PDB file of C-alpha atoms in Angstrom:
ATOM      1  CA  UNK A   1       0.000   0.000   0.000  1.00 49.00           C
ATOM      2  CA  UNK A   2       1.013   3.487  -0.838  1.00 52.00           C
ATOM      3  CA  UNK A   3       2.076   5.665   2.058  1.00 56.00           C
ATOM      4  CA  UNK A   4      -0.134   9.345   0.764  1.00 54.00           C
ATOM      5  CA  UNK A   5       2.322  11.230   3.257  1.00 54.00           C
ATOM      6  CA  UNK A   6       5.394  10.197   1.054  1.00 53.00           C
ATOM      7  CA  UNK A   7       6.631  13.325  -1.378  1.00 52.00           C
ATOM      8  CA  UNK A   8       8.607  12.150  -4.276  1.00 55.00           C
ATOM      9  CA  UNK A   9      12.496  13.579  -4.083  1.00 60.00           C
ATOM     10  CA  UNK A  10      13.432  14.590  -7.448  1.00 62.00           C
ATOM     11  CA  UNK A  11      16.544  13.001  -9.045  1.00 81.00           C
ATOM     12  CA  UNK A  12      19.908  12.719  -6.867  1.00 80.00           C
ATOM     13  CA  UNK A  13      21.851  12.133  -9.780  1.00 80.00           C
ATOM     14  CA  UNK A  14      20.876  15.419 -11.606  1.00 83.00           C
ATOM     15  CA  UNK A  15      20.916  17.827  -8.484  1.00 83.00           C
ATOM     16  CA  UNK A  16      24.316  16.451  -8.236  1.00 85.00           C
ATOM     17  CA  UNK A  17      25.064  17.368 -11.403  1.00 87.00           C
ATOM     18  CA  UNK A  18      23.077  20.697 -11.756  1.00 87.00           C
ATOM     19  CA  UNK A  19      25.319  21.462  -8.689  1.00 90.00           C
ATOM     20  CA  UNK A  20      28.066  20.814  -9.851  1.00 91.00           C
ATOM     21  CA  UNK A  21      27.867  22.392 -12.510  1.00 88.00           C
ATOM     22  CA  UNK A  22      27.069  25.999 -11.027  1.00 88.00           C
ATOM     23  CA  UNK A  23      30.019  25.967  -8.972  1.00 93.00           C
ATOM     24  CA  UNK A  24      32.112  25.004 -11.595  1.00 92.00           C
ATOM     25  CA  UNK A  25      30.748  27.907 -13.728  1.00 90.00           C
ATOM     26  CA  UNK A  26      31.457  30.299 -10.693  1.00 94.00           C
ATOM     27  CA  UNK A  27      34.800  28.914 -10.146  1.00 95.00           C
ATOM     28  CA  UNK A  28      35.762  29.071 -14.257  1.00 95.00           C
ATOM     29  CA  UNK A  29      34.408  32.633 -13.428  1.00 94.00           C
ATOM     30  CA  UNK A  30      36.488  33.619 -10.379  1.00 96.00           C
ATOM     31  CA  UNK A  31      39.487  31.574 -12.304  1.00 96.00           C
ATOM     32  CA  UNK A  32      39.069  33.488 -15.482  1.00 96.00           C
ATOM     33  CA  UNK A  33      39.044  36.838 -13.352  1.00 96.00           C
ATOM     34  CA  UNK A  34      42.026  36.304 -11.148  1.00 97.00           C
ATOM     35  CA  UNK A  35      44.044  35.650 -14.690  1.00 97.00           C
ATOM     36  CA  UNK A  36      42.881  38.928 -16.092  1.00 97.00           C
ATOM     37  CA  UNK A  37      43.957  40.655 -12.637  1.00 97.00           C
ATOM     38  CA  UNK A  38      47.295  38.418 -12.722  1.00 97.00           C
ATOM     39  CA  UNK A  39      47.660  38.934 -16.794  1.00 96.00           C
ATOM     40  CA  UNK A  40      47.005  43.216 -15.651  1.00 96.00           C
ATOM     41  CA  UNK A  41      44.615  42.831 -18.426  1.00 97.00           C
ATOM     42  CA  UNK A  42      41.987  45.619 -17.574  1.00 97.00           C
ATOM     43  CA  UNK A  43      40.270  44.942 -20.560  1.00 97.00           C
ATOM     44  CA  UNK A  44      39.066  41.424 -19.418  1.00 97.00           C
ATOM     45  CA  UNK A  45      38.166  42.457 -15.821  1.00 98.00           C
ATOM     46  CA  UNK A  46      36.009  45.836 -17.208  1.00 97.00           C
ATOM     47  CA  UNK A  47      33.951  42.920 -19.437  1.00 96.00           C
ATOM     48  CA  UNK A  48      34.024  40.336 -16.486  1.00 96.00           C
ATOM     49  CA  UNK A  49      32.621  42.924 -13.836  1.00 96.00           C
ATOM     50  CA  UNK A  50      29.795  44.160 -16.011  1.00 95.00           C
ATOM     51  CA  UNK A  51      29.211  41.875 -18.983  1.00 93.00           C
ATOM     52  CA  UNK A  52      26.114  44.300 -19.692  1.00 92.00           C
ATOM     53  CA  UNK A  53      27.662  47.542 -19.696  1.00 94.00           C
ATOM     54  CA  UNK A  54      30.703  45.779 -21.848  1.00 94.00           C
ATOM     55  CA  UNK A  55      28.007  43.918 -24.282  1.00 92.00           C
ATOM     56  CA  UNK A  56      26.199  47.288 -24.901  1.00 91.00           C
ATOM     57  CA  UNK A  57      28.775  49.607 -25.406  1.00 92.00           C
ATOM     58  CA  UNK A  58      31.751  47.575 -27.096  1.00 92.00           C
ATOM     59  CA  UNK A  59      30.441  44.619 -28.843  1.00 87.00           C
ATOM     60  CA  UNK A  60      26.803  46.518 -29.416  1.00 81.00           C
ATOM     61  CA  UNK A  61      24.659  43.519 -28.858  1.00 67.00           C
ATOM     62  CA  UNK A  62      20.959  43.738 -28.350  1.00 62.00           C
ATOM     63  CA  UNK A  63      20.606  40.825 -26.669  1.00 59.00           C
ATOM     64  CA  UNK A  64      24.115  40.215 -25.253  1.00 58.00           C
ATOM     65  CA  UNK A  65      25.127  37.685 -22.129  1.00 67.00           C
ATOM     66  CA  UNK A  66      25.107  38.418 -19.217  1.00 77.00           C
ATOM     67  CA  UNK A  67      26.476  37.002 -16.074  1.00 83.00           C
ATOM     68  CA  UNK A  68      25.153  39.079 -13.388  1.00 86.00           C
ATOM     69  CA  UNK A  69      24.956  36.142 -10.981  1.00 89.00           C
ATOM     70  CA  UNK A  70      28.454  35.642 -11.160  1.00 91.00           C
ATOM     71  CA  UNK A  71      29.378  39.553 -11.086  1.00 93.00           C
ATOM     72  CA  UNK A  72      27.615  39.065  -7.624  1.00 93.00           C
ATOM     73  CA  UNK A  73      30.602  36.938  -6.026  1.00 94.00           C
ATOM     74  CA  UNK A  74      32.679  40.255  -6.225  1.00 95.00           C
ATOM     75  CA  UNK A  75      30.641  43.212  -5.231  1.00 94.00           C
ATOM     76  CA  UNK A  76      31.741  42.926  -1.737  1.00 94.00           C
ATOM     77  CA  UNK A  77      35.695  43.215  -3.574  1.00 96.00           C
ATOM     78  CA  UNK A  78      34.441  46.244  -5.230  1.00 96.00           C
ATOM     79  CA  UNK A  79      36.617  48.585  -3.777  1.00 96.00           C
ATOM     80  CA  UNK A  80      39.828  46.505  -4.896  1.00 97.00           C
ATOM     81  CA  UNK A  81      39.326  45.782  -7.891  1.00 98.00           C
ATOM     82  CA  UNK A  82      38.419  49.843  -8.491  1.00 98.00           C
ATOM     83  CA  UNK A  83      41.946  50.433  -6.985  1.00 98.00           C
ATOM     84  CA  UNK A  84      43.621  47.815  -9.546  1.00 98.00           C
ATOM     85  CA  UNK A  85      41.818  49.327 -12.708  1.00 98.00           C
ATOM     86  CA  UNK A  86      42.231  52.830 -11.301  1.00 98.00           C
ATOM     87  CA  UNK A  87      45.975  53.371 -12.252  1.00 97.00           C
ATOM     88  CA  UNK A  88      46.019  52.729 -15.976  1.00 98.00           C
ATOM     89  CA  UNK A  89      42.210  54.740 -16.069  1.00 98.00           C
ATOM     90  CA  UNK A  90      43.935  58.033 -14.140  1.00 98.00           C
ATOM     91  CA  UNK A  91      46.632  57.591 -16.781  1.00 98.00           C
ATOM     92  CA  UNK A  92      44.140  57.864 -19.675  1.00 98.00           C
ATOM     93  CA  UNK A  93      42.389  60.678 -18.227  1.00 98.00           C
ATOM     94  CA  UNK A  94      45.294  62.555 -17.356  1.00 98.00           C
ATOM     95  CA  UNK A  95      46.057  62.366 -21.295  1.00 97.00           C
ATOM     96  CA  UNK A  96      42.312  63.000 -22.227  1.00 98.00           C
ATOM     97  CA  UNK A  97      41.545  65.791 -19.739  1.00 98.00           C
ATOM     98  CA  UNK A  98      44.954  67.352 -18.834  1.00 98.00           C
ATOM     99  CA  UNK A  99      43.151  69.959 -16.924  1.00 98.00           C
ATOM    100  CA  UNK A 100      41.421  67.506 -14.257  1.00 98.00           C
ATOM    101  CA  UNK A 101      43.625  67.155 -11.534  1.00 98.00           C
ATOM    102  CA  UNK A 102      43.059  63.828  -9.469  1.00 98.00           C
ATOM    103  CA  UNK A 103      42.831  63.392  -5.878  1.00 97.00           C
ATOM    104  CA  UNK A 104      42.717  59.687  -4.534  1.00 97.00           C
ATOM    105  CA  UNK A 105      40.840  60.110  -1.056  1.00 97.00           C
ATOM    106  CA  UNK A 106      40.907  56.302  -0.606  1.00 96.00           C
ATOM    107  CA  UNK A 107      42.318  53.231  -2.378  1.00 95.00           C
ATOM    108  CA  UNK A 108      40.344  53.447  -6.023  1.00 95.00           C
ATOM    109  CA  UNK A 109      38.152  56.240  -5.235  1.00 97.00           C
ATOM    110  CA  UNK A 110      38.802  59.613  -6.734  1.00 98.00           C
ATOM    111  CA  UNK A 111      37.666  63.186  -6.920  1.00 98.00           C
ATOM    112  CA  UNK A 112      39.431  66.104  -8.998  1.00 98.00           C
ATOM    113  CA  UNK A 113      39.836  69.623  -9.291  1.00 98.00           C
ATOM    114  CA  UNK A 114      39.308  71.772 -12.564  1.00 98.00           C
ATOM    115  CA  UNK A 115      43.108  73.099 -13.291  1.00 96.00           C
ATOM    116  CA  UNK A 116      45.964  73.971 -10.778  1.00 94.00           C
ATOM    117  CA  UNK A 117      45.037  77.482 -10.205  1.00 92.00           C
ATOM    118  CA  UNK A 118      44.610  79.379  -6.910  1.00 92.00           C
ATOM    119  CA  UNK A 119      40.520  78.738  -5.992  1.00 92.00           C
ATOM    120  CA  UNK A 120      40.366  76.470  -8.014  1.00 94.00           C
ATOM    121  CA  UNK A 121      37.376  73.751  -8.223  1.00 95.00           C
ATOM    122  CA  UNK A 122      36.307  70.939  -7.064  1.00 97.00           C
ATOM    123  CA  UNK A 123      34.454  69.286  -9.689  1.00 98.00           C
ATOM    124  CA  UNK A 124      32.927  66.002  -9.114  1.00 98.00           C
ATOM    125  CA  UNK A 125      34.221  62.360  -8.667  1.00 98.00           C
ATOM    126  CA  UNK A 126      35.832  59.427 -10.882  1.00 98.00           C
ATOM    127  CA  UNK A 127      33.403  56.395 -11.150  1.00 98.00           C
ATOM    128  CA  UNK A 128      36.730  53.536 -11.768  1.00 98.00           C
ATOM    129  CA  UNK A 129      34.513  50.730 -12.562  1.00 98.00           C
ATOM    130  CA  UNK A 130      31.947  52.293 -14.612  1.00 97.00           C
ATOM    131  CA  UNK A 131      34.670  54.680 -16.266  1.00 98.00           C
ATOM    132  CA  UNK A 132      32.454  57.638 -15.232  1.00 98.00           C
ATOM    133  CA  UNK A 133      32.709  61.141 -14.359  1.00 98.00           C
ATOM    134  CA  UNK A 134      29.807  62.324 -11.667  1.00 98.00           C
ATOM    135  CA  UNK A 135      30.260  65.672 -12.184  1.00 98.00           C
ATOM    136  CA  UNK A 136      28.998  68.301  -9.131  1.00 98.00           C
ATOM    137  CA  UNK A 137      25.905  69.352 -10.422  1.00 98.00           C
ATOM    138  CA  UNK A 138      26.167  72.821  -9.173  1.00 97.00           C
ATOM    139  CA  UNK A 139      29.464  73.864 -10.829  1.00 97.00           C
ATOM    140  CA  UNK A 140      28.979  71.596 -13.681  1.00 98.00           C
ATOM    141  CA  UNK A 141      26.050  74.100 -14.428  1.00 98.00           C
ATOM    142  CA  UNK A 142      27.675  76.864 -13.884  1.00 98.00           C
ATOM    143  CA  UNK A 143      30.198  75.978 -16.886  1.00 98.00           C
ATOM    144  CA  UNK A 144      27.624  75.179 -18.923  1.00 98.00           C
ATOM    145  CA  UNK A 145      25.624  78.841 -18.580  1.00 98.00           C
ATOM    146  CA  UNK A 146      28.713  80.519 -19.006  1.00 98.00           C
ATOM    147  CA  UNK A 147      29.259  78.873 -22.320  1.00 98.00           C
ATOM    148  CA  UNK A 148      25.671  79.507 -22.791  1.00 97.00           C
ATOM    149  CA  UNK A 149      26.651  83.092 -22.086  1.00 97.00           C
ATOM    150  CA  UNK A 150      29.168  83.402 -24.557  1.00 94.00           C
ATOM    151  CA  UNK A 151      26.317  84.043 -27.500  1.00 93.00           C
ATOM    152  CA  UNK A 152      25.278  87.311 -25.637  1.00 94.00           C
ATOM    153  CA  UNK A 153      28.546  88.286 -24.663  1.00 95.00           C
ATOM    154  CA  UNK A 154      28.162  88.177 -21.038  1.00 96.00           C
ATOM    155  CA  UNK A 155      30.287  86.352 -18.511  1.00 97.00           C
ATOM    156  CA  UNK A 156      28.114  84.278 -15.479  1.00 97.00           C
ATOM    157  CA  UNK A 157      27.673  86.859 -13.350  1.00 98.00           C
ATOM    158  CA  UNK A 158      27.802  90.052 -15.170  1.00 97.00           C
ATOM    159  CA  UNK A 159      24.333  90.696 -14.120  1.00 97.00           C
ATOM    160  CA  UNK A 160      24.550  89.865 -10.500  1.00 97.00           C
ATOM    161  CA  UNK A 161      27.567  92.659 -10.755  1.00 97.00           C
ATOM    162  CA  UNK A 162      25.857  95.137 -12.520  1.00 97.00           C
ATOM    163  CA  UNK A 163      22.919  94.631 -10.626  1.00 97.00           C
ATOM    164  CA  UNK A 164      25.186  95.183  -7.281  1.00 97.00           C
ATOM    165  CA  UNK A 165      26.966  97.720  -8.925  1.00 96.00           C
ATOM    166  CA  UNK A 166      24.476 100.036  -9.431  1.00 95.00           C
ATOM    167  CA  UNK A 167      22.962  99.308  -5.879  1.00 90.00           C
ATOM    168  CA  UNK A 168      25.830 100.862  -4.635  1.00 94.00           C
ATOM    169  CA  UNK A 169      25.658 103.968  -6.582  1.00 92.00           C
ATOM    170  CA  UNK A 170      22.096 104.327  -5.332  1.00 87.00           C
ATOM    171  CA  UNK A 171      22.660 103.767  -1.863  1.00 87.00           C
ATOM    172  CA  UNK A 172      26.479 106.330  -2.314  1.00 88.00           C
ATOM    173  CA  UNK A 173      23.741 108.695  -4.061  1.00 84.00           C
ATOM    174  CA  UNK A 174      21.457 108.350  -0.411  1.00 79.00           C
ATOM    175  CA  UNK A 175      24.623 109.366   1.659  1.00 80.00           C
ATOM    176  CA  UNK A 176      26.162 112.300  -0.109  1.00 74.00           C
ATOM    177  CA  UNK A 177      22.291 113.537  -0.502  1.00 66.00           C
ATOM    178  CA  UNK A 178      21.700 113.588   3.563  1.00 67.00           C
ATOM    179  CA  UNK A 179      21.974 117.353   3.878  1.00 65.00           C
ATOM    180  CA  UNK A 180      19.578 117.793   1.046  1.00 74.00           C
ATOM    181  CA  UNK A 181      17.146 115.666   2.705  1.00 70.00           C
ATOM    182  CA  UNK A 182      17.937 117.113   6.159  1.00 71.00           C
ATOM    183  CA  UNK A 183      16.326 120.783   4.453  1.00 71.00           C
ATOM    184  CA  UNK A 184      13.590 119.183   3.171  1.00 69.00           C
ATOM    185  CA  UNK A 185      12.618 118.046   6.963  1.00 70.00           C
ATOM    186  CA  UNK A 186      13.169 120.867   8.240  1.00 70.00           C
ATOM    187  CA  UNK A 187      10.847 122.384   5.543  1.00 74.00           C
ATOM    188  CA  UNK A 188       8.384 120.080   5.623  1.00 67.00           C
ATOM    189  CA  UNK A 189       8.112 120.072   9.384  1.00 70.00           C
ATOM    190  CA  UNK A 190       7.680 124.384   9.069  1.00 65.00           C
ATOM    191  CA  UNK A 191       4.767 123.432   6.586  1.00 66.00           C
ATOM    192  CA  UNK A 192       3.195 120.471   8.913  1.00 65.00           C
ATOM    193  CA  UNK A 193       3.001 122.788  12.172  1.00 67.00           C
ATOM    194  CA  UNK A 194       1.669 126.029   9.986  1.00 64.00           C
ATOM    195  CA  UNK A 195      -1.466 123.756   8.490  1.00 58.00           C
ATOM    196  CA  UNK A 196      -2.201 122.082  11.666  1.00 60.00           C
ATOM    197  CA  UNK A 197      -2.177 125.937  13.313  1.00 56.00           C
ATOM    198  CA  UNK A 198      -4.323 127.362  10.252  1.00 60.00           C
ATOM    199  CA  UNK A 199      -7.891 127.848  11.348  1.00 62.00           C
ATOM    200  CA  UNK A 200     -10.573 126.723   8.840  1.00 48.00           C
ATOM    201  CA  UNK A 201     -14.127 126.508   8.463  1.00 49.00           C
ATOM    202  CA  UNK A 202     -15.538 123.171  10.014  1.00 62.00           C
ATOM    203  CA  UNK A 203     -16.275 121.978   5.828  1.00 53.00           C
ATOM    204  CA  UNK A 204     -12.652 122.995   5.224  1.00 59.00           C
ATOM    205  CA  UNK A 205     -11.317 120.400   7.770  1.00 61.00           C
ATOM    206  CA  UNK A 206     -11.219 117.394   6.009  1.00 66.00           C
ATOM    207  CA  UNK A 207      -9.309 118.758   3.178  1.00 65.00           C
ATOM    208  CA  UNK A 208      -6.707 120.484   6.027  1.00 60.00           C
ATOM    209  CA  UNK A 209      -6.171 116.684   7.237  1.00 66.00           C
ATOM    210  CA  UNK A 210      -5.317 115.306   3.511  1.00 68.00           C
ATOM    211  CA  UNK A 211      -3.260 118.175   2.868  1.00 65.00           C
ATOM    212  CA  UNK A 212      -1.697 117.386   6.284  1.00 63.00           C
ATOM    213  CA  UNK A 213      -0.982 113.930   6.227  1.00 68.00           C
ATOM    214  CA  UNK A 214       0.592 114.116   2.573  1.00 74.00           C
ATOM    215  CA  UNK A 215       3.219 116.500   4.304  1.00 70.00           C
ATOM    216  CA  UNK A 216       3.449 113.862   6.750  1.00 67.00           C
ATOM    217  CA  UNK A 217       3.693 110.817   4.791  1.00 74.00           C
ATOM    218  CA  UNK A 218       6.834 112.810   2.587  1.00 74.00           C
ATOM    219  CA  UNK A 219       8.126 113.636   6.203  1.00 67.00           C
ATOM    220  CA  UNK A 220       8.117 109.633   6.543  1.00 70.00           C
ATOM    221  CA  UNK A 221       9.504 108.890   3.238  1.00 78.00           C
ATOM    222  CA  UNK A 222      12.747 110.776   4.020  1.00 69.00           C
ATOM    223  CA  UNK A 223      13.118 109.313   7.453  1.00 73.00           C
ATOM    224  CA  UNK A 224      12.681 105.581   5.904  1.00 70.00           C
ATOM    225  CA  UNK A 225      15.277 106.965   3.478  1.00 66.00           C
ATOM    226  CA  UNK A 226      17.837 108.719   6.246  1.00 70.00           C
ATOM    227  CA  UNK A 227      17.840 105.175   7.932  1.00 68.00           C
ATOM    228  CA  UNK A 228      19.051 102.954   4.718  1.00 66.00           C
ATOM    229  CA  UNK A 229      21.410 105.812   4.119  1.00 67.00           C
ATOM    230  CA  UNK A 230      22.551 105.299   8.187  1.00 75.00           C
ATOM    231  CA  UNK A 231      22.540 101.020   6.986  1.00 80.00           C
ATOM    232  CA  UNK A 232      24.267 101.909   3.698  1.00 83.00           C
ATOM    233  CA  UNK A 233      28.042 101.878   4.095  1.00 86.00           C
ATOM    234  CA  UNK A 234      28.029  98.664   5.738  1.00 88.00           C
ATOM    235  CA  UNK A 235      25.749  97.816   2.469  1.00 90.00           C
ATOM    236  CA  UNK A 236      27.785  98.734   0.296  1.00 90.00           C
ATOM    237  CA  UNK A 237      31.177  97.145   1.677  1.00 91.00           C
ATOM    238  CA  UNK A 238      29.305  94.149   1.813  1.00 93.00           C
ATOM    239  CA  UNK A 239      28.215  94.263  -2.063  1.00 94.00           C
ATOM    240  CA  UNK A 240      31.629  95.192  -3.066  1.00 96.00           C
ATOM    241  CA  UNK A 241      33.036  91.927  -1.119  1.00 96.00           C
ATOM    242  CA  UNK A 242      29.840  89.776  -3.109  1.00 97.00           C
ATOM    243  CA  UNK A 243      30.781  91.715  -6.234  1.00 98.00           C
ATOM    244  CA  UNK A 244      35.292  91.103  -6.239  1.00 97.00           C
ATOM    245  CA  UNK A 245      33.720  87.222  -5.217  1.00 97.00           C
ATOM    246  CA  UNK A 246      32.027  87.327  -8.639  1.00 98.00           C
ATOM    247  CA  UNK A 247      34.769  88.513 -10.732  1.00 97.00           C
ATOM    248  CA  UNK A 248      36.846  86.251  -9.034  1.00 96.00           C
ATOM    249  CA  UNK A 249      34.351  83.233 -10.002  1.00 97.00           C
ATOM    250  CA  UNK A 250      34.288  84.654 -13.750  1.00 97.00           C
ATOM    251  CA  UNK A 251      38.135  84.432 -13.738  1.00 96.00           C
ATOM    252  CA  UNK A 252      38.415  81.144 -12.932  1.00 97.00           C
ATOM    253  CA  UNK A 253      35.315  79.867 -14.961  1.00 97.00           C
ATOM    254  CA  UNK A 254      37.355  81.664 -18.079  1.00 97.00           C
ATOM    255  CA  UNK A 255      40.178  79.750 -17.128  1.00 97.00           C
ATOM    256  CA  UNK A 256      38.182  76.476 -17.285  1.00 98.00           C
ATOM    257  CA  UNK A 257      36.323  77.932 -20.601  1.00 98.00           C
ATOM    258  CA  UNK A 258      40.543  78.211 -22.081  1.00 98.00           C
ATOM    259  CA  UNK A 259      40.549  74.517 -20.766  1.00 98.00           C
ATOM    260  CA  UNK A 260      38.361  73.603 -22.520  1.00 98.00           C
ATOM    261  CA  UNK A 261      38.845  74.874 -25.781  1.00 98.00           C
ATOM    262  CA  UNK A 262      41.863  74.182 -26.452  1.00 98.00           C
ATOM    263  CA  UNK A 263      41.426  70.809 -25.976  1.00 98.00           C
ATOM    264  CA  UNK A 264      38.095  70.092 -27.421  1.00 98.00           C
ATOM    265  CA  UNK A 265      37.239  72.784 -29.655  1.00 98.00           C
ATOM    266  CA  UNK A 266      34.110  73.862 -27.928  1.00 97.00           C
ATOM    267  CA  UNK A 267      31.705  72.565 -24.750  1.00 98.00           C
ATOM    268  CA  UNK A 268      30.208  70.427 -27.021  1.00 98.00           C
ATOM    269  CA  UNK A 269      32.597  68.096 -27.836  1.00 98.00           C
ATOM    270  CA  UNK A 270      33.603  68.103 -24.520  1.00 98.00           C
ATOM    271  CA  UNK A 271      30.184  66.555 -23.193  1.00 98.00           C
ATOM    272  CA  UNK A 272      30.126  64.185 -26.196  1.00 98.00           C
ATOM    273  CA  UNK A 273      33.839  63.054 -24.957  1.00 98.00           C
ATOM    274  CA  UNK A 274      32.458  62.688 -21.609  1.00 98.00           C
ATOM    275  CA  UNK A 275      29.596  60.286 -22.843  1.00 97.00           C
ATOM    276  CA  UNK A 276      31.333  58.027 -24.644  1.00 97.00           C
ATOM    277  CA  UNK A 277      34.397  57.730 -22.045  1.00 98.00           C
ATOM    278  CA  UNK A 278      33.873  53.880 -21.494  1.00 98.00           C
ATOM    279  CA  UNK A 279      33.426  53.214 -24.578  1.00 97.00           C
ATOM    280  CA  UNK A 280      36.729  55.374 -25.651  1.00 97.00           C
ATOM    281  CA  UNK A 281      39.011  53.615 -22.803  1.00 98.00           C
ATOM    282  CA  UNK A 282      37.791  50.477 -23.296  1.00 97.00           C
ATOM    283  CA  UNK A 283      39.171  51.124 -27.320  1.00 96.00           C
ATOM    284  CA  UNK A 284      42.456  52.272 -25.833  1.00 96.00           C
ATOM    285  CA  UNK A 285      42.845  48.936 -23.703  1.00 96.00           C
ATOM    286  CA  UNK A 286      42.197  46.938 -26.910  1.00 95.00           C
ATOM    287  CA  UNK A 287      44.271  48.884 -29.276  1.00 94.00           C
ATOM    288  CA  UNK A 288      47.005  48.397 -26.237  1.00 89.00           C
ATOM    289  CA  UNK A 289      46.874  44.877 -26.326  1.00 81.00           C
ATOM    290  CA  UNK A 290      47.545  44.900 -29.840  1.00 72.00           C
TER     291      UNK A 290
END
């Protein structure tokens, strides 16, 4: 009699082999990687790390293989096999981008500076095993707008400065007109007192009030004014400090705009360069090997 409690085990033989054969394919994998890293062949570990990225960009497969189950045995390694592929990659972009200067803040990890200048940049980070630049978004844009610039022959903040600039000439105008102002008070208090002495007919009242409290509201004006001039030096010192930081920023952007230039022509072809990097080093490496 059949025991109904009694589950059916599915074939020893071919879980044995199934096995076996998954941890041979991880151990061909781990084999094949440790000969690229022993052969320095960067090439081989950039396709072995990320057979999608590799299959998409170099060999331009639509349906290309991928072994993402294997790339899984060496994330936690990440971080040592970015420091072995970062020294011939910082070579490359040294060449590429000789105004990037590189800054290794821990074994394979990377930021940079644009040029070698005093106040100069910092401008983003090196992804090493995606051959990547993450840019800082902040300063990248502020390249790009002053290249933007260019067509209307501004600079990136020549309208912050002559905004600032002629702030300051107002608020100068406010101090050197104080004595001015101080006769017109004096004036307008003489006219204030003489209407609100004036005797008038009780239907003549309301129109003594307006044509008092328009004296008074000028009176007002030129007191709100005599206290922004009293604020205005310190105003003004502070807006010339904001303004030199602005010039300052438009010097070094021009450097960086120089940069640029000369080695790619325009912004452009700068951006293109930057989004087909991986693709470009990857080249290099196999042109290398050659």
């Amino acid at each position: 009699m059949t025991n109904e409690n009694q589950f059916t085990l599915s074939d020893h033989d071919e879980a044995t082999k199934t096995l076996t054969e998954a941890v041979t394919g991880k151990i061909q994998y781990l084999q094949t990687l440790a000969k690229a890293i022993d052969d320095q062949d960067d090439r081989q570990v950039y396709e072995l790390i990320n057979s999608k990225k590799y299959s998409d960009e170099i060999l331009h497969a639509r349906h290309g293989a991928q072994d993402t189950e294997n790339e899984k045995l060496v994330e936690d390694i990440q971080p040592k096999i970015s420091a072995f592929l970062s020294q011939k990659l910082i070579q490359y972009l040294n060449e590429m981008y000789p105004f990037f200067y590189f800054e290794e803040t821990a074994p394979g990890n990377f930021q940079f500076y644009f040029g070698n200048w005093w106040g100069r940049r910092l401008f983003g980070t090196v992804d090493v095993l995606n051959v990547e630049f993450h840019f800082d978004k902040r300063e990248y844009e502020k390249l790009s707008k002053a290249f933007e610039l260019e067509y209307e022959n501004k600079r990136l903040n020549s309208d912050a400065i002559e905004r600032l600039s002629k702030e300051n000439e107002r608020l100068q105008s406010l101090i050197d007109s104080q004595d001015e102002r101080d006769q017109q008070k004096e004036k307008l208090r003489a006219q204030i007192k003489a209407v609100s002495q004036e005797k008038v007919m009780p239907w003549e009242s309301s129109k003594q009030r307006e044509s008092k409290q328009k004296l008074v509201d000028q009176l007002s004006h030129l007191t709100e004014l005599d206290e922004e001039a009293n604020d205005a030096y310190r105003t003004i010192r502070d807006n010339e400090e904001t303004v030199l930081a602005l010039s300052k920023e438009d010097t070094l952007i021009g450097y960086e705009k120089q940069s640029i230039v000369s080695k790619f022509g325009n912004f452009e072809n700068f951006e293109a360069k930057n989004k087909t990097l991986y693709r470009d080093y990857i080249a290099n490496l196999i042109a290398a090997e050659k």
